[in-house]
Amino acid sequence: QVQVAESGGGSVQAGDSLRLSCAVSGRTDSNYVMAWFRQAPGKDREFVAVINSKSLNTYYGDSVKGRFSITRGSAKNTVRLQMNSLKPEDTGVYYCAATTRGLYLISEPYEYWGQGTQVTVSS
């Protein structure tokens, strides 16, 4: 059984940085495309960033380009999301997702999801 676990959320001031981490456990023989999505209260889930299994391709949502960076961790099927110059509009629950179906910028193809970690940015 595949499990996805996020860590690293918290409350910060505008302009600060945070780093989120995510790890896939269970069926680790597979190579997963891993992505981050976020959801603010009352809003739809939003794509943040994605990285393919070989770290050759990364894509970012328009609202985070130039401020966020997604990278693979040293352990297989782990990723980090470095978030710099945080803004109050970055507030939300951040979800890590994984799939073997390919690289997607939408949430539907992702089979495995974490429980989410809260990020709160105050002005």
Coordinates of C-alpha atoms in Angstrom, one line a residue:
Q1 CA 0.0 0.0 0.0
V2 CA 1.4 3.4 -1.0
Q3 CA 1.5 6.2 1.6
V4 CA 2.4 9.8 1.1
A5 CA 3.5 12.0 3.9
E6 CA 4.2 15.7 4.0
S7 CA 6.1 17.7 6.6
G8 CA 7.4 21.2 7.1
G9 CA 4.4 23.5 7.2
G10 CA 4.0 26.3 9.6
S11 CA 3.2 30.0 10.2
V12 CA 5.5 32.7 8.9
Q13 CA 5.6 36.3 8.0
A14 CA 5.4 37.7 4.4
G15 CA 8.8 37.5 2.8
D16 CA 9.9 34.5 4.8
S17 CA 10.8 31.1 3.5
L18 CA 9.6 27.6 4.3
R19 CA 10.6 24.2 3.0
L20 CA 8.1 21.3 2.7
S21 CA 9.1 17.7 2.4
C22 CA 7.3 14.7 1.0
A23 CA 8.0 11.0 1.0
V24 CA 6.3 8.1 -0.7
S25 CA 6.4 4.8 1.2
G26 CA 5.1 1.3 0.5
R27 CA 5.6 0.4 -3.2
T28 CA 8.9 2.1 -3.5
D29 CA 10.0 -0.1 -6.5
S30 CA 8.0 2.3 -8.7
N31 CA 9.3 5.7 -9.9
Y32 CA 6.7 8.3 -9.1
V33 CA 6.1 11.7 -10.7
M34 CA 5.5 13.9 -7.6
A35 CA 3.7 17.1 -7.4
W36 CA 2.5 19.7 -4.9
F37 CA -1.0 21.2 -4.9
R38 CA -2.5 23.7 -2.5
Q39 CA -6.0 24.7 -1.4
A40 CA -7.0 27.9 0.3
P41 CA -10.2 28.2 2.2
G42 CA -13.2 28.5 -0.1
K43 CA -11.1 27.9 -3.2
D44 CA -10.4 25.0 -5.6
R45 CA -7.3 23.0 -5.3
E46 CA -4.4 24.7 -7.2
F47 CA -1.4 23.2 -9.0
V48 CA 1.9 24.4 -7.4
A49 CA 4.8 22.4 -8.9
V50 CA 5.7 19.0 -10.3
I51 CA 8.8 17.0 -11.0
N52 CA 9.3 13.9 -13.0
S53 CA 11.0 10.8 -11.7
K54 CA 14.4 11.6 -13.2
S55 CA 14.3 15.3 -12.2
L56 CA 14.6 16.2 -15.8
N57 CA 11.4 18.2 -16.0
T58 CA 9.8 20.6 -13.5
Y59 CA 6.8 22.8 -14.0
Y60 CA 5.3 25.5 -11.8
G61 CA 2.0 27.3 -11.3
D62 CA 2.1 30.9 -12.6
S63 CA 1.6 32.3 -9.1
V64 CA 4.7 30.6 -7.7
K65 CA 7.2 30.8 -10.6
G66 CA 10.5 32.4 -9.6
R67 CA 9.7 32.0 -5.9
F68 CA 9.2 28.2 -5.3
S69 CA 11.5 25.4 -6.3
I70 CA 10.8 21.6 -6.4
T71 CA 13.7 19.2 -6.1
R72 CA 14.2 15.5 -5.5
G73 CA 15.6 14.4 -2.2
S74 CA 18.5 12.0 -1.9
A75 CA 16.2 9.2 -1.0
K76 CA 14.1 7.6 -3.7
N77 CA 10.6 9.0 -4.1
T78 CA 11.2 12.1 -1.9
V79 CA 10.7 15.7 -2.9
R80 CA 11.2 19.1 -1.3
L81 CA 9.4 22.3 -2.1
Q82 CA 11.5 25.4 -1.2
M83 CA 9.2 28.4 -0.9
N84 CA 10.8 31.8 -0.8
S85 CA 9.4 35.3 -0.7
L86 CA 6.1 34.0 0.7
K87 CA 3.0 36.1 0.4
P88 CA -0.3 36.0 2.3
E89 CA -1.9 34.5 -0.8
D90 CA 0.3 31.5 -0.5
T91 CA -1.7 30.5 2.6
G92 CA -3.4 27.2 2.4
V93 CA -3.1 23.4 2.9
Y94 CA -0.3 22.0 0.8
Y95 CA -0.7 18.5 -0.5
C96 CA 1.9 16.2 -2.0
A97 CA 0.7 13.8 -4.7
A98 CA 2.3 11.0 -6.6
T99 CA 1.5 9.0 -9.7
T100 CA 3.0 6.5 -12.1
R101 CA 0.7 7.7 -14.9
G102 CA 2.9 10.4 -16.2
L103 CA 3.6 14.1 -15.6
Y104 CA 0.4 16.1 -15.1
L105 CA -0.4 19.7 -14.0
I106 CA -3.9 18.7 -12.9
S107 CA -4.9 16.8 -9.9
E108 CA -7.1 14.1 -11.3
P109 CA -4.5 11.6 -12.5
Y110 CA -2.7 11.5 -9.2
E111 CA -3.4 8.3 -7.4
Y112 CA -1.8 8.9 -4.1
W113 CA -2.2 11.9 -1.8
G114 CA -0.9 13.0 1.5
Q115 CA -3.0 14.4 4.3
G116 CA -1.7 17.9 3.7
T117 CA 0.3 20.4 5.7
Q118 CA -0.9 23.9 6.6
V119 CA 1.1 26.9 5.5
T120 CA 0.0 30.3 6.9
V121 CA 1.6 33.5 5.8
S122 CA 0.8 36.7 7.7
S123 CA 1.2 40.2 6.3

